[in-house]
Amino acid sequence: MVNAEQCELFRRLTGIARRYVLTTHMNPDGDAIGSEVGLARLLAGTGRELRIVNQEATPRNLAYLEDLGPSVEVYDPAVHDAALDAADLVVLLDNSAPDRLGRMEPAIRSRASKVFCIDHHPTPGTLWAHDVLDEQASATAAIVYELSTAAGHRIDLDTAEALYAGLSTDTGFFRFNSTRARAHEIAAALLRTGIEPSRCFREVYERNSPAWTRLLGRALAGLRLDAGGAIVSVRVTRAMESECDAEGADTSEMTTPLLAIEGVRIALLFRELPEGRVKVSLRSKGDLDVYRLAAEFGGGGHRNASGIVADGRLDEMAETVIAGAAGLLAASPGQPA
């Protein structure tokens, strides 16, 4: 839970600033978009001028959140660098690590003196002028809720919808170990506004395309087990995406059925990206801290859910990360699957 000093910082900064640009990490998830839209609605309600500018477009299964508030603009230096210059405050949400900004990193770094970062990821030594970092928060959306209500903002129905999406998706609908009692208390307060919790689940998890489903089948057919069945991994190549007509699909949720396999403690999804890069989604059970492993490759995230985007060949990256996961298991023996 945020403290009084952090609440006062939020109140002071948002009381002074009139023009805002809100942004987040590359490959934005539900917490990123939900926090942006929720905060944007709260600030717009006080007459502030604001824009949401991200490195890429909002994923299809989160696009419904844009109907609740300002649309997300895809970063174009020729257009948005001027907006960043004109902003009194650049709010960086759900991300405190510069290297997770992608193409926007140089633009945000060069304006660090007016960046206000709100995040719940562990990132040592941030370079931003102002920050509210709470690793104990279940989601960045929970921090936005705490700061906003402490500042006297009223959470209306659409704002609650956005913040609930951030909170519920980042806790795996309240099943991850990061789910704390306060997360349920905040969820209850958001539900009292009249939102329908099943809508978020339908929009986010029940809009899979036939192409995505075909790709999932291809990926699962090639699953590999290591460490006596405690580590499961799958690989998604660009050729597979093309053959399934699923190019550009968000594959991160493919880890859910992997982690459901009996005996599995770590699930890894390796996805081949353009320009010789590889994306790795890491998931774990219990106290196994895959964030430690992700951080070795410049990645980030949480104890039970982290990610890596790095240069390299798919097969080589897979072997290296699987070996690292085996080492993580060896150092944490005896934990239940």
Coordinates of C-alpha atoms in Angstrom, one line a residue:
M1 CA 0.0 0.0 0.0
V2 CA 1.4 3.4 -0.9
N3 CA 2.4 5.7 1.9
A4 CA 1.4 9.3 2.8
E5 CA 4.6 10.7 1.2
Q6 CA 3.9 9.0 -2.1
C7 CA 0.3 10.2 -2.0
E8 CA 1.4 13.8 -1.4
L9 CA 3.9 13.6 -4.3
F10 CA 1.0 12.5 -6.6
R11 CA -1.3 15.2 -5.3
R12 CA 1.4 17.9 -5.7
L13 CA 2.5 16.9 -9.2
T14 CA -0.9 16.5 -10.6
G15 CA -2.0 19.7 -9.0
I16 CA 0.7 21.6 -10.9
A17 CA 0.9 19.9 -14.3
R18 CA -1.7 20.8 -16.9
R19 CA -0.4 18.9 -20.0
Y20 CA 0.5 15.2 -19.8
V21 CA 1.8 12.4 -22.0
L22 CA 1.1 8.9 -20.6
T23 CA 3.2 5.9 -21.7
T24 CA 4.2 2.4 -20.7
H25 CA 6.4 -0.6 -21.7
M26 CA 6.6 -2.2 -25.1
N27 CA 4.2 -5.1 -25.7
P28 CA 1.6 -3.5 -23.3
D29 CA -0.5 -5.8 -21.2
G30 CA -3.8 -5.4 -19.3
D31 CA -2.2 -3.6 -16.4
A32 CA -0.3 -1.2 -18.7
I33 CA -3.4 -0.2 -20.8
G34 CA -5.8 -0.3 -17.8
S35 CA -3.6 1.9 -15.7
E36 CA -3.1 4.4 -18.6
V37 CA -6.8 4.6 -19.4
G38 CA -7.8 4.8 -15.8
L39 CA -5.4 7.5 -14.9
A40 CA -6.1 9.4 -18.2
R41 CA -9.8 9.5 -17.3
L42 CA -9.1 10.7 -13.8
L43 CA -6.9 13.5 -15.0
A44 CA -9.1 14.5 -17.9
G45 CA -12.0 14.8 -15.5
T46 CA -10.0 17.7 -13.8
G47 CA -9.6 19.6 -17.1
R48 CA -6.1 18.4 -17.9
E49 CA -4.8 18.0 -21.5
L50 CA -3.4 14.6 -22.1
R51 CA -2.3 12.0 -24.7
I52 CA -1.5 8.3 -24.4
V53 CA 1.4 7.5 -26.6
N54 CA 2.8 3.9 -26.7
Q55 CA 5.4 2.2 -28.8
E56 CA 2.8 0.0 -30.5
A57 CA -0.9 -0.3 -30.9
T58 CA -3.1 -1.8 -28.2
P59 CA -3.5 -5.6 -28.5
R60 CA -6.8 -6.7 -30.0
N61 CA -8.1 -8.2 -26.7
L62 CA -7.5 -5.0 -24.8
A63 CA -8.9 -2.6 -27.4
Y64 CA -12.2 -2.4 -25.6
L65 CA -10.4 -0.3 -22.9
E66 CA -9.7 2.5 -25.4
D67 CA -13.5 2.9 -25.8
L68 CA -13.5 4.0 -22.1
G69 CA -11.0 6.9 -22.5
P70 CA -8.5 8.6 -24.8
S71 CA -7.3 6.4 -27.7
V72 CA -3.7 5.2 -27.7
E73 CA -1.5 6.8 -30.2
V74 CA 1.4 4.8 -31.7
Y75 CA 4.7 6.7 -31.3
D76 CA 5.9 8.7 -34.3
P77 CA 8.9 10.9 -33.4
A78 CA 7.9 13.4 -36.0
V79 CA 4.6 13.9 -34.3
H80 CA 5.0 13.0 -30.6
D81 CA 8.4 14.4 -29.7
A82 CA 6.8 17.8 -29.8
A83 CA 4.1 16.6 -27.6
L84 CA 6.7 15.3 -25.1
D85 CA 8.4 18.6 -25.2
A86 CA 5.1 20.4 -24.5
A87 CA 4.1 18.2 -21.7
D88 CA 4.5 19.4 -18.1
L89 CA 4.6 15.8 -16.9
V90 CA 5.4 12.5 -18.7
V91 CA 3.8 9.7 -16.7
L92 CA 5.5 6.3 -17.2
L93 CA 3.2 3.5 -16.0
D94 CA 3.8 -0.1 -15.2
N95 CA 7.4 0.2 -16.2
S96 CA 10.5 1.8 -14.5
A97 CA 13.2 0.2 -16.7
P98 CA 14.3 2.3 -19.7
D99 CA 15.2 -0.7 -21.8
R100 CA 11.5 -1.8 -21.8
L101 CA 10.5 1.4 -23.6
G102 CA 11.7 0.0 -27.0
R103 CA 11.8 2.7 -29.7
M104 CA 10.6 5.3 -27.2
E105 CA 13.6 4.9 -24.9
P106 CA 15.8 7.8 -26.3
A107 CA 12.9 10.2 -26.3
I108 CA 11.9 9.4 -22.7
R109 CA 15.4 9.2 -21.4
S110 CA 16.2 12.7 -22.7
R111 CA 13.2 14.0 -20.8
A112 CA 13.9 12.2 -17.6
S113 CA 13.7 15.4 -15.6
K114 CA 9.9 15.5 -16.1
V115 CA 9.1 11.8 -15.9
F116 CA 6.8 10.6 -13.1
C117 CA 7.1 6.8 -12.9
I118 CA 4.3 4.7 -11.2
D119 CA 5.2 1.0 -11.1
H120 CA 5.2 -2.2 -9.1
H121 CA 8.1 -4.0 -10.7
P122 CA 11.5 -4.3 -8.9
T123 CA 13.9 -1.9 -10.8
P124 CA 16.9 -0.7 -8.8
G125 CA 18.3 2.7 -9.5
T126 CA 15.7 4.4 -11.6
L127 CA 16.7 7.6 -13.4
W128 CA 13.3 9.3 -13.4
A129 CA 12.8 12.7 -11.6
H130 CA 9.8 11.4 -9.6
D131 CA 8.6 7.9 -8.8
V132 CA 6.1 5.9 -6.8
L133 CA 7.4 2.3 -6.7
D134 CA 5.6 -0.3 -4.6
E135 CA 6.7 -3.9 -5.2
Q136 CA 4.1 -5.1 -2.7
A137 CA 1.3 -3.8 -4.9
S138 CA -0.5 -6.6 -6.9
A139 CA -0.6 -4.3 -10.0
T140 CA 0.1 -0.8 -11.1
A141 CA -3.6 -0.3 -11.4
A142 CA -3.8 -0.8 -7.7
I143 CA -1.3 1.9 -7.1
V144 CA -3.2 4.3 -9.4
Y145 CA -6.4 3.5 -7.4
E146 CA -4.6 4.2 -4.1
L147 CA -3.0 7.5 -5.2
S148 CA -6.2 8.8 -6.9
T149 CA -8.6 8.0 -4.1
A150 CA -6.2 9.5 -1.6
A151 CA -6.1 12.7 -3.8
G152 CA -9.9 12.8 -3.6
H153 CA -10.7 11.7 -7.2
R154 CA -14.0 9.9 -7.7
I155 CA -13.8 6.5 -9.5
D156 CA -16.7 6.4 -11.9
L157 CA -17.9 3.3 -13.8
D158 CA -15.6 3.5 -16.9
T159 CA -12.5 4.4 -14.8
A160 CA -13.3 1.4 -12.5
E161 CA -13.6 -0.8 -15.6
A162 CA -10.1 0.2 -16.8
L163 CA -8.5 -0.2 -13.3
Y164 CA -10.3 -3.6 -12.7
A165 CA -8.9 -4.8 -16.0
G166 CA -5.4 -3.9 -14.9
L167 CA -5.7 -5.4 -11.5
S168 CA -7.5 -8.7 -12.5
T169 CA -5.2 -9.5 -15.5
D170 CA -2.0 -8.8 -13.7
T171 CA -3.1 -11.2 -10.8
G172 CA -4.3 -13.9 -13.3
F173 CA -7.8 -13.1 -12.0
F174 CA -6.6 -13.2 -8.4
R175 CA -4.8 -16.6 -8.6
F176 CA -1.1 -15.5 -8.7
N177 CA 1.0 -15.4 -5.6
S178 CA 1.2 -11.6 -6.1
T179 CA -2.5 -11.4 -5.1
R180 CA -2.7 -9.7 -1.7
A181 CA -5.6 -9.0 0.6
R182 CA -5.5 -5.4 -0.6
A183 CA -6.1 -6.5 -4.2
H184 CA -9.4 -8.0 -3.2
E185 CA -10.4 -4.9 -1.2
I186 CA -9.7 -2.7 -4.2
A187 CA -11.5 -5.1 -6.5
A188 CA -14.5 -5.0 -4.2
A189 CA -14.5 -1.1 -4.2
L190 CA -14.3 -1.2 -8.1
L191 CA -17.2 -3.7 -8.3
R192 CA -19.3 -1.5 -6.2
T193 CA -19.3 1.1 -9.0
G194 CA -21.4 -1.3 -11.0
I195 CA -18.9 -2.9 -13.4
E196 CA -19.5 -6.4 -14.7
P197 CA -16.4 -8.6 -13.8
S198 CA -17.2 -11.2 -16.4
R199 CA -16.9 -8.6 -19.2
C200 CA -13.1 -8.2 -18.6
F201 CA -12.6 -12.0 -18.7
R202 CA -14.7 -12.3 -21.9
E203 CA -12.8 -9.5 -23.7
V204 CA -9.3 -10.5 -22.6
Y205 CA -9.5 -14.3 -22.7
E206 CA -12.4 -15.3 -24.8
R207 CA -11.6 -13.5 -28.1
N208 CA -9.0 -15.8 -29.4
S209 CA -9.0 -16.0 -33.2
P210 CA -9.0 -19.3 -35.1
A211 CA -5.4 -18.4 -36.2
W212 CA -4.2 -18.0 -32.6
T213 CA -5.8 -21.3 -31.7
R214 CA -4.2 -23.1 -34.6
L215 CA -0.8 -21.6 -33.5
L216 CA -1.4 -22.8 -29.9
G217 CA -2.0 -26.3 -31.2
R218 CA 1.2 -26.2 -33.2
A219 CA 3.2 -24.9 -30.3
L220 CA 1.7 -27.5 -27.8
A221 CA 2.4 -30.3 -30.2
G222 CA 6.1 -29.6 -29.9
L223 CA 6.3 -29.2 -26.1
R224 CA 9.5 -30.3 -24.4
L225 CA 10.0 -31.5 -20.8
D226 CA 13.3 -31.1 -18.9
A227 CA 14.5 -31.5 -15.3
G228 CA 12.3 -34.6 -14.9
G229 CA 9.2 -32.9 -16.1
A230 CA 9.6 -29.8 -13.9
I231 CA 10.4 -27.5 -16.8
V232 CA 8.2 -27.4 -19.9
S233 CA 8.9 -25.3 -23.0
V234 CA 7.5 -24.6 -26.4
R235 CA 8.9 -22.7 -29.4
V236 CA 7.0 -20.5 -31.8
T237 CA 8.8 -19.7 -35.0
R238 CA 8.0 -17.0 -37.5
A239 CA 7.3 -19.7 -40.1
M240 CA 4.7 -21.3 -37.7
E241 CA 3.0 -17.9 -37.3
S242 CA 2.9 -17.4 -41.0
E243 CA 1.6 -20.9 -41.7
C244 CA -1.2 -20.4 -39.1
D245 CA -1.9 -16.8 -40.4
A246 CA -1.2 -15.6 -36.8
E247 CA 1.6 -13.1 -37.4
G248 CA 1.7 -10.5 -34.7
A249 CA -0.5 -12.5 -32.3
D250 CA 0.2 -12.1 -28.6
T251 CA 1.5 -15.5 -27.6
S252 CA 2.2 -14.9 -23.9
E253 CA -1.0 -16.5 -22.7
M254 CA 0.1 -19.8 -24.3
T255 CA 2.0 -20.4 -21.0
T256 CA -1.2 -21.0 -19.1
P257 CA -1.9 -24.6 -20.4
L258 CA 1.8 -25.3 -20.0
L259 CA 1.8 -24.4 -16.3
A260 CA -1.2 -26.6 -15.8
I261 CA 0.7 -29.8 -16.6
E262 CA 1.1 -31.9 -13.5
G263 CA 4.6 -31.7 -12.1
V264 CA 5.6 -28.6 -14.0
R265 CA 7.1 -25.8 -11.9
I266 CA 8.5 -23.6 -14.7
A267 CA 6.9 -22.9 -18.1
L268 CA 8.9 -21.2 -20.9
L269 CA 7.6 -20.0 -24.2
F270 CA 10.2 -19.0 -26.9
R271 CA 9.0 -16.8 -29.7
E272 CA 11.1 -15.9 -32.7
L273 CA 10.9 -12.2 -33.5
P274 CA 12.0 -10.2 -36.6
E275 CA 15.5 -8.9 -36.9
G276 CA 17.2 -11.7 -35.1
R277 CA 15.5 -11.3 -31.7
V278 CA 13.7 -13.7 -29.4
K279 CA 11.0 -13.1 -26.9
V280 CA 10.8 -15.4 -23.9
S281 CA 7.8 -15.6 -21.6
L282 CA 8.6 -17.2 -18.2
R283 CA 6.1 -18.5 -15.6
S284 CA 6.6 -20.3 -12.4
K285 CA 4.8 -21.8 -9.4
G286 CA 5.3 -21.1 -5.7
D287 CA 8.4 -19.3 -4.6
L288 CA 10.4 -20.0 -7.8
D289 CA 11.6 -16.6 -8.8
V290 CA 11.8 -16.4 -12.6
Y291 CA 12.4 -12.7 -12.4
R292 CA 15.9 -13.5 -11.3
L293 CA 16.5 -15.6 -14.4
A294 CA 14.9 -12.9 -16.7
A295 CA 17.1 -10.2 -15.2
E296 CA 20.2 -12.1 -16.2
F297 CA 19.2 -11.5 -19.9
G298 CA 18.0 -7.9 -19.4
G299 CA 14.4 -8.9 -18.9
G300 CA 11.9 -7.9 -16.2
G301 CA 8.6 -8.7 -14.6
H302 CA 7.7 -10.5 -11.3
R303 CA 8.6 -13.5 -9.3
N304 CA 6.1 -15.8 -11.1
A305 CA 5.7 -14.0 -14.4
S306 CA 8.5 -12.4 -16.3
G307 CA 9.7 -11.8 -19.8
I308 CA 12.9 -11.4 -21.9
V309 CA 13.4 -9.8 -25.4
A310 CA 17.0 -10.3 -26.5
D311 CA 19.1 -10.7 -29.6
G312 CA 19.9 -14.2 -30.6
R313 CA 18.9 -17.4 -32.4
L314 CA 15.7 -19.2 -31.2
D315 CA 17.3 -22.6 -30.5
E316 CA 20.4 -21.2 -28.8
M317 CA 18.3 -18.9 -26.6
A318 CA 16.1 -21.8 -25.7
E319 CA 19.0 -24.0 -24.6
T320 CA 20.6 -21.2 -22.6
V321 CA 17.4 -20.2 -20.8
I322 CA 16.3 -23.8 -20.1
A323 CA 19.8 -24.4 -18.5
G324 CA 19.2 -21.3 -16.4
A325 CA 15.8 -22.6 -15.3
A326 CA 17.3 -25.9 -14.4
G327 CA 19.9 -24.1 -12.2
L328 CA 17.1 -22.1 -10.6
L329 CA 15.3 -25.3 -9.7
A330 CA 18.5 -26.9 -8.3
A331 CA 18.9 -23.9 -6.1
S332 CA 15.3 -24.1 -4.8
P333 CA 14.7 -27.8 -4.0
G334 CA 11.7 -29.3 -2.4
Q335 CA 9.1 -26.8 -3.4
P336 CA 5.7 -28.2 -4.4
A337 CA 4.7 -28.1 -8.1

